[in-house]
Amino acid sequence: MRKYILLLLFVCSLNIFATKLPPAPQPEALQDAVNTFIDAHKNDKSVTRLTYFDGADSPMSHFMSIPFCCDSKDDKLNAIINAFVTDENNCYQYVHETPGSGLLYSVSFGERRHITRQNKNQEFYMLCVKNLTNPRFRDMYALAFVKRKNGKEHIYEGTLYCIKSPRPDYKEDEAKDAISWQNYFIVGQLDKELGDSIRCVHLTKGLKSLTSMGIAGWRENVVDGRFVYKDRAYKDTEIQVSYIYKNGKKSDGQTIKVTPGTTLYITFHKDSYDIDRVEKEYADDENREEKQKMEKTDETLKAYSMTLKTISEQIRELRNVPENAPDYADVKKRLSALHKSAKDITNKMQELVEKVAKELE
């Protein structure tokens, strides 16, 4: 009975301290340094900006990657590196991996996943915070780069990432869970004239105005005149398809209506398209086994990631419990156990990534 009462007191104390927690801190130094760096590269054609729609009425996930190659003394880049360290305490997850050690990292946004640290030769910084205006989302900043010698000078070559995406540990609202979301595919085949002249295909779900502004959508590379686009929806959806030509110009969009749970096989021409057939399942045999393996790996990594985020939140809350709280010794034991669980899960994720990477070599 005494232990039960102490447990109730401990839980009540957690609730009291939780109500006093301030809004999620923001990495202001890093945000300023990143904005300065982005302003310096706003006209750089190598910058990749993507916006992912997760339903017509839902917030958007944003993905921005900025490849760079600059002198190791570049003040704007070094300001970002210093800001990661400055804002270490203003986040719920902070990572710094030095070259030759540590783990590989990836991030999910929508249904997609991108590897942010591709090899252990890269120095890597990552910082994650809750989005200030939407608790369903998190903001992630990451920097991966290698140091190379260029004559008598040294250069930094790598990529800066700025990503806003749903928190993996956030439970969707019941209303959204009740909606039947299904995958759909567009399997595109470009005619020879078109296939020889374009660099990639740009697809946007939603408003035509966003497509014309070039601020939303997803780019699919074309291989041998062919591309495959996958997304999900709960109702019929209009997709705007346009072409990015090799000379950098972009075509007007063509509107395609897709139905969840179907696959459209389409032949594209410069100003028109022909729907060859519509099927209920995606029956593309090319690299089918490899795709299934990647999908299974992605599901496992998502499950690990959700567990890891939940543990991170628990650790953050327990760290706010003062030392004079009831049964603080139990809090310390719980923190130790959570840290061990986080380390075990991280190791499992690393082993899985390395295993799949080796199998796909």
Coordinates of C-alpha atoms in Angstrom, one line a residue, residues 15-354:
N15 CA 1.5 16.2 -13.8
I16 CA 2.2 19.3 -11.7
F17 CA 5.6 19.9 -13.2
A18 CA 4.3 19.1 -16.7
T19 CA 1.7 21.9 -16.4
K20 CA 4.4 24.3 -15.6
L21 CA 6.6 23.4 -18.6
P22 CA 7.1 26.4 -20.9
P23 CA 6.6 26.2 -24.7
A24 CA 9.1 24.0 -26.6
P25 CA 12.3 26.0 -26.9
Q26 CA 13.5 27.0 -30.3
P27 CA 17.1 26.9 -31.7
E28 CA 17.1 30.6 -32.5
A29 CA 20.9 30.8 -33.1
L30 CA 20.7 27.9 -35.6
Q31 CA 17.6 29.3 -37.3
D32 CA 19.3 32.7 -37.9
A33 CA 22.5 31.1 -39.2
V34 CA 20.5 28.8 -41.5
N35 CA 18.4 31.7 -42.9
T36 CA 21.6 33.7 -43.6
F37 CA 23.1 30.7 -45.4
I38 CA 19.8 30.1 -47.4
D39 CA 19.7 33.8 -48.4
A40 CA 23.2 33.5 -49.8
H41 CA 22.1 30.5 -51.9
K42 CA 18.6 31.6 -52.9
N43 CA 19.5 31.8 -56.5
D44 CA 21.5 28.5 -56.5
K45 CA 19.9 26.0 -58.9
S46 CA 21.3 23.1 -56.9
V47 CA 19.0 23.9 -54.0
T48 CA 16.2 21.3 -53.7
R49 CA 12.9 22.5 -52.3
L50 CA 10.0 20.1 -51.9
T51 CA 6.6 20.3 -50.3
Y52 CA 4.6 17.1 -49.5
F53 CA 0.8 17.2 -49.2
D54 CA -0.6 14.7 -46.7
G55 CA -4.3 15.2 -47.6
A56 CA -6.1 18.2 -49.0
D57 CA -6.8 19.9 -45.6
S58 CA -3.7 18.8 -43.8
P59 CA -0.5 20.8 -43.1
M60 CA 2.4 20.2 -45.4
S61 CA 5.8 18.6 -44.9
H62 CA 8.7 20.7 -46.2
F63 CA 12.0 19.3 -47.4
M64 CA 14.9 21.5 -48.3
S65 CA 18.4 20.3 -49.2
I66 CA 21.3 22.7 -50.0
P67 CA 24.4 21.0 -51.5
F68 CA 27.5 23.2 -50.9
C69 CA 31.2 23.2 -51.6
C70 CA 33.1 26.1 -50.0
D71 CA 36.3 27.1 -48.2
S72 CA 36.6 25.6 -44.8
K73 CA 36.9 29.1 -43.4
D74 CA 33.5 30.2 -44.9
D75 CA 31.9 32.3 -42.2
K76 CA 28.3 31.5 -43.0
L77 CA 28.9 27.7 -42.9
N78 CA 31.0 27.9 -39.7
A79 CA 28.2 30.0 -38.1
I80 CA 25.8 27.1 -38.7
I81 CA 28.3 24.6 -37.2
N82 CA 28.8 26.8 -34.1
A83 CA 25.0 27.3 -33.8
F84 CA 24.4 23.6 -33.6
V85 CA 26.6 23.5 -30.5
T86 CA 25.0 26.7 -29.1
D87 CA 21.5 25.3 -29.4
E88 CA 22.2 21.8 -28.1
N89 CA 20.0 22.4 -25.1
N90 CA 17.1 23.9 -27.1
C91 CA 16.0 20.6 -28.6
Y92 CA 14.8 17.2 -27.8
Q93 CA 17.3 15.4 -29.9
Y94 CA 20.9 16.4 -30.7
V95 CA 23.5 14.4 -32.6
H96 CA 27.1 15.1 -33.5
E97 CA 29.1 12.4 -35.3
T98 CA 32.8 12.8 -36.1
P99 CA 34.4 11.4 -39.3
G100 CA 35.2 7.7 -39.1
S101 CA 32.8 6.8 -36.3
G102 CA 29.1 6.9 -35.3
L103 CA 25.9 5.9 -37.1
L104 CA 24.2 6.5 -40.4
Y105 CA 21.0 8.6 -40.3
S106 CA 17.8 9.0 -42.3
V107 CA 14.6 11.1 -42.0
S108 CA 11.0 10.4 -43.0
F109 CA 8.7 13.0 -44.4
G110 CA 5.3 12.0 -45.5
E111 CA 5.7 8.4 -46.8
R112 CA 9.2 9.1 -48.1
R113 CA 12.6 8.6 -46.5
H114 CA 15.9 10.3 -47.2
I115 CA 19.4 9.4 -46.0
T116 CA 21.0 12.4 -44.3
R117 CA 24.3 10.9 -43.3
Q118 CA 25.3 8.6 -46.1
N119 CA 28.7 7.3 -44.9
K120 CA 30.9 7.5 -41.8
N121 CA 33.4 9.7 -43.5
Q122 CA 31.1 12.6 -43.1
E123 CA 31.0 14.9 -40.1
F124 CA 27.3 15.1 -39.1
Y125 CA 25.2 17.4 -37.0
M126 CA 21.5 17.0 -36.4
L127 CA 19.0 18.8 -34.2
C128 CA 15.3 18.2 -33.8
V129 CA 12.7 20.4 -32.1
K130 CA 8.9 20.5 -31.8
N131 CA 7.3 22.8 -34.3
L132 CA 6.3 25.9 -32.5
T133 CA 2.9 26.3 -34.1
N134 CA 1.8 22.7 -34.8
P135 CA 2.5 20.0 -32.1
R136 CA 2.0 17.2 -34.8
F137 CA 5.2 18.3 -36.5
R138 CA 8.8 18.5 -35.8
D139 CA 11.5 20.7 -37.3
M140 CA 14.8 19.0 -38.1
Y141 CA 18.1 20.6 -39.1
A142 CA 21.0 18.5 -40.3
L143 CA 24.4 19.1 -41.8
A144 CA 26.6 16.4 -43.4
F145 CA 30.0 17.2 -44.9
V146 CA 33.5 16.0 -45.5
K147 CA 36.7 18.1 -45.4
R148 CA 38.9 17.8 -48.5
K149 CA 42.2 19.3 -49.5
N150 CA 42.2 21.6 -52.5
G151 CA 45.7 22.6 -53.3
K152 CA 47.0 24.5 -50.2
E153 CA 43.4 25.2 -49.0
H154 CA 40.8 22.9 -47.4
I155 CA 37.2 22.8 -48.5
Y156 CA 33.9 21.6 -47.0
E157 CA 31.7 19.6 -49.3
G158 CA 28.3 18.4 -48.2
T159 CA 24.6 19.1 -47.7
L160 CA 22.5 21.2 -45.4
Y161 CA 18.9 19.9 -44.6
C162 CA 15.9 21.8 -43.3
I163 CA 12.9 19.5 -42.8
K164 CA 9.4 20.0 -41.3
S165 CA 7.5 16.7 -41.1
P166 CA 5.0 14.9 -38.9
R167 CA 6.4 13.6 -35.6
P168 CA 6.8 9.8 -35.8
D169 CA 5.6 9.4 -32.2
Y170 CA 2.4 11.5 -32.6
K171 CA -0.8 9.6 -32.7
E172 CA -3.2 10.7 -35.5
D173 CA -6.6 12.0 -34.5
E174 CA -9.4 9.4 -34.4
A175 CA -11.3 11.3 -37.2
K176 CA -8.3 10.9 -39.5
D177 CA -7.8 7.2 -38.5
A178 CA -11.4 6.6 -39.6
I179 CA -10.7 7.7 -43.1
S180 CA -9.6 4.9 -45.5
W181 CA -6.2 6.0 -46.9
Q182 CA -4.9 3.9 -49.9
N183 CA -1.8 4.0 -52.1
Y184 CA -2.0 4.9 -55.7
F185 CA 0.7 4.7 -58.5
I186 CA 1.4 6.5 -61.7
V187 CA 3.6 4.5 -64.0
G188 CA 4.7 6.9 -66.7
Q189 CA 6.3 6.1 -70.1
L190 CA 7.5 9.1 -72.1
D191 CA 7.5 9.0 -75.8
K192 CA 11.0 9.1 -77.4
E193 CA 11.0 12.8 -78.3
L194 CA 10.0 13.8 -74.8
G195 CA 12.2 11.3 -73.1
D196 CA 15.3 12.6 -74.9
S197 CA 14.7 16.2 -73.9
I198 CA 13.7 16.3 -70.2
R199 CA 15.7 15.9 -67.0
C200 CA 12.9 14.9 -64.7
V201 CA 9.2 15.0 -64.1
H202 CA 7.5 17.3 -61.5
L203 CA 4.3 16.1 -59.9
T204 CA 2.1 18.1 -57.5
K205 CA -1.0 17.0 -55.6
G206 CA -3.5 19.8 -55.1
L207 CA -3.8 23.4 -56.4
K208 CA -2.6 24.4 -59.9
S209 CA -1.5 27.7 -58.5
L210 CA 1.2 26.0 -56.3
T211 CA 2.5 24.1 -59.3
S212 CA 2.9 27.3 -61.3
M213 CA 4.8 28.9 -58.4
G214 CA 7.1 25.9 -58.3
I215 CA 7.0 25.7 -54.5
A216 CA 5.3 22.4 -54.0
G217 CA 5.5 18.8 -55.3
W218 CA 7.9 16.0 -55.9
R219 CA 10.4 15.4 -58.6
E220 CA 10.8 11.9 -60.1
N221 CA 13.9 11.0 -62.2
V222 CA 13.3 9.5 -65.6
V223 CA 15.2 6.3 -66.4
D224 CA 15.0 4.9 -69.9
G225 CA 12.0 7.2 -70.6
R226 CA 10.1 5.8 -67.6
F227 CA 9.2 6.9 -64.0
V228 CA 7.1 5.6 -61.2
Y229 CA 5.3 7.9 -58.7
K230 CA 3.7 6.6 -55.5
D231 CA 1.4 8.5 -53.0
R232 CA -1.7 7.9 -51.0
A233 CA -5.1 9.5 -50.7
Y234 CA -8.6 8.9 -49.2
K235 CA -10.5 10.3 -52.2
D236 CA -10.1 11.0 -55.9
T237 CA -7.2 13.4 -56.3
E238 CA -5.9 15.7 -59.1
I239 CA -2.2 15.4 -59.9
Q240 CA -0.4 18.1 -61.9
V241 CA 2.4 16.7 -64.1
S242 CA 4.9 18.9 -65.7
Y243 CA 8.4 18.4 -67.2
I244 CA 11.8 19.9 -66.2
Y245 CA 13.7 20.1 -69.5
K246 CA 17.5 19.7 -69.7
N247 CA 17.8 23.4 -70.5
G248 CA 16.2 24.2 -67.1
K249 CA 12.8 25.3 -68.4
K250 CA 9.6 23.9 -67.0
S251 CA 6.5 23.0 -69.0
D252 CA 2.9 23.8 -68.2
G253 CA 1.1 21.2 -66.0
Q254 CA -1.2 18.4 -67.3
T255 CA -4.0 17.4 -65.0
I256 CA -4.5 13.7 -64.2
K257 CA -7.2 12.4 -61.9
V258 CA -6.3 9.4 -59.8
T259 CA -8.4 7.1 -57.6
P260 CA -6.9 5.6 -54.4
G261 CA -6.1 1.9 -54.7
T262 CA -5.4 2.0 -58.4
T263 CA -2.4 2.1 -60.7
L264 CA -2.4 4.3 -63.9
Y265 CA -0.2 3.2 -66.7
I266 CA 0.2 6.4 -68.9
T267 CA 2.1 7.3 -72.0
F268 CA 3.1 11.0 -71.9
H269 CA 3.6 13.3 -74.9
K270 CA 4.7 17.0 -74.9
D271 CA 1.2 18.5 -74.5
S272 CA -1.0 15.4 -73.9
Y273 CA -1.1 11.9 -72.5
D274 CA -2.8 8.6 -73.1
I275 CA -4.0 6.3 -70.3
D276 CA -3.0 2.9 -71.4
R277 CA -4.7 1.0 -68.7
V278 CA -5.9 1.2 -65.1
E279 CA -5.3 -1.7 -62.6
K280 CA -6.2 -2.4 -59.0
E281 CA -2.7 -3.4 -58.0
Y282 CA 0.8 -2.3 -58.9
A283 CA 2.2 -5.1 -61.0
D284 CA 5.6 -3.8 -61.9
D285 CA 8.0 -6.8 -61.8
E286 CA 11.1 -4.6 -62.3
N287 CA 13.1 -4.8 -59.0
R288 CA 10.0 -6.0 -57.3
E289 CA 11.9 -8.1 -54.7
E290 CA 14.3 -5.2 -53.9
K291 CA 11.3 -2.8 -53.5
Q292 CA 9.5 -5.2 -51.2
K293 CA 12.7 -5.5 -49.1
M294 CA 13.1 -1.7 -48.9
E295 CA 9.4 -1.3 -48.0
K296 CA 9.7 -3.8 -45.2
T297 CA 12.9 -2.1 -44.0
D298 CA 11.2 1.2 -44.0
E299 CA 8.3 -0.1 -42.0
T300 CA 10.7 -1.5 -39.4
L301 CA 12.7 1.7 -39.2
K302 CA 9.5 3.7 -38.8
A303 CA 8.4 1.5 -35.9
Y304 CA 11.9 1.8 -34.3
S305 CA 11.8 5.6 -34.8
M306 CA 8.3 5.9 -33.2
T307 CA 9.5 4.0 -30.1
L308 CA 12.7 6.1 -30.0
K309 CA 10.8 9.4 -30.1
T310 CA 8.5 8.2 -27.4
I311 CA 11.5 7.4 -25.2
S312 CA 13.0 10.8 -26.0
E313 CA 9.8 12.5 -24.8
Q314 CA 9.8 10.5 -21.6
I315 CA 13.4 11.4 -20.9
R316 CA 12.7 15.1 -21.5
E317 CA 9.8 15.0 -19.1
L318 CA 11.7 13.1 -16.4
R319 CA 14.6 15.5 -16.6
N320 CA 12.2 18.3 -15.5
V321 CA 11.4 16.4 -12.2
P322 CA 13.3 18.2 -9.4
E323 CA 15.7 16.3 -7.1
N324 CA 13.4 16.8 -4.1
A325 CA 10.4 15.1 -5.8
P326 CA 9.0 11.9 -4.2
D327 CA 10.9 8.8 -5.1
Y328 CA 13.5 10.8 -7.2
A329 CA 15.8 7.7 -6.9
D330 CA 13.2 5.8 -9.0
V331 CA 13.2 8.6 -11.5
K332 CA 17.0 8.2 -11.9
K333 CA 16.6 4.5 -12.4
R334 CA 13.9 5.1 -15.0
L335 CA 16.1 7.6 -16.8
S336 CA 18.9 5.1 -16.9
A337 CA 16.6 2.4 -18.2
L338 CA 15.3 4.7 -20.9
H339 CA 18.8 5.7 -22.0
K340 CA 19.7 2.0 -22.3
S341 CA 16.6 1.3 -24.3
A342 CA 17.3 4.2 -26.6
K343 CA 20.9 2.9 -27.2
D344 CA 19.7 -0.6 -27.9
I345 CA 17.1 0.6 -30.4
T346 CA 19.6 2.9 -32.1
N347 CA 22.0 -0.1 -32.5
K348 CA 19.3 -2.2 -34.0
M349 CA 18.5 0.5 -36.5
Q350 CA 22.1 0.9 -37.4
E351 CA 22.5 -2.9 -37.9
L352 CA 19.4 -3.0 -40.1
V353 CA 20.6 -0.1 -42.3
E354 CA 24.1 -1.6 -42.7

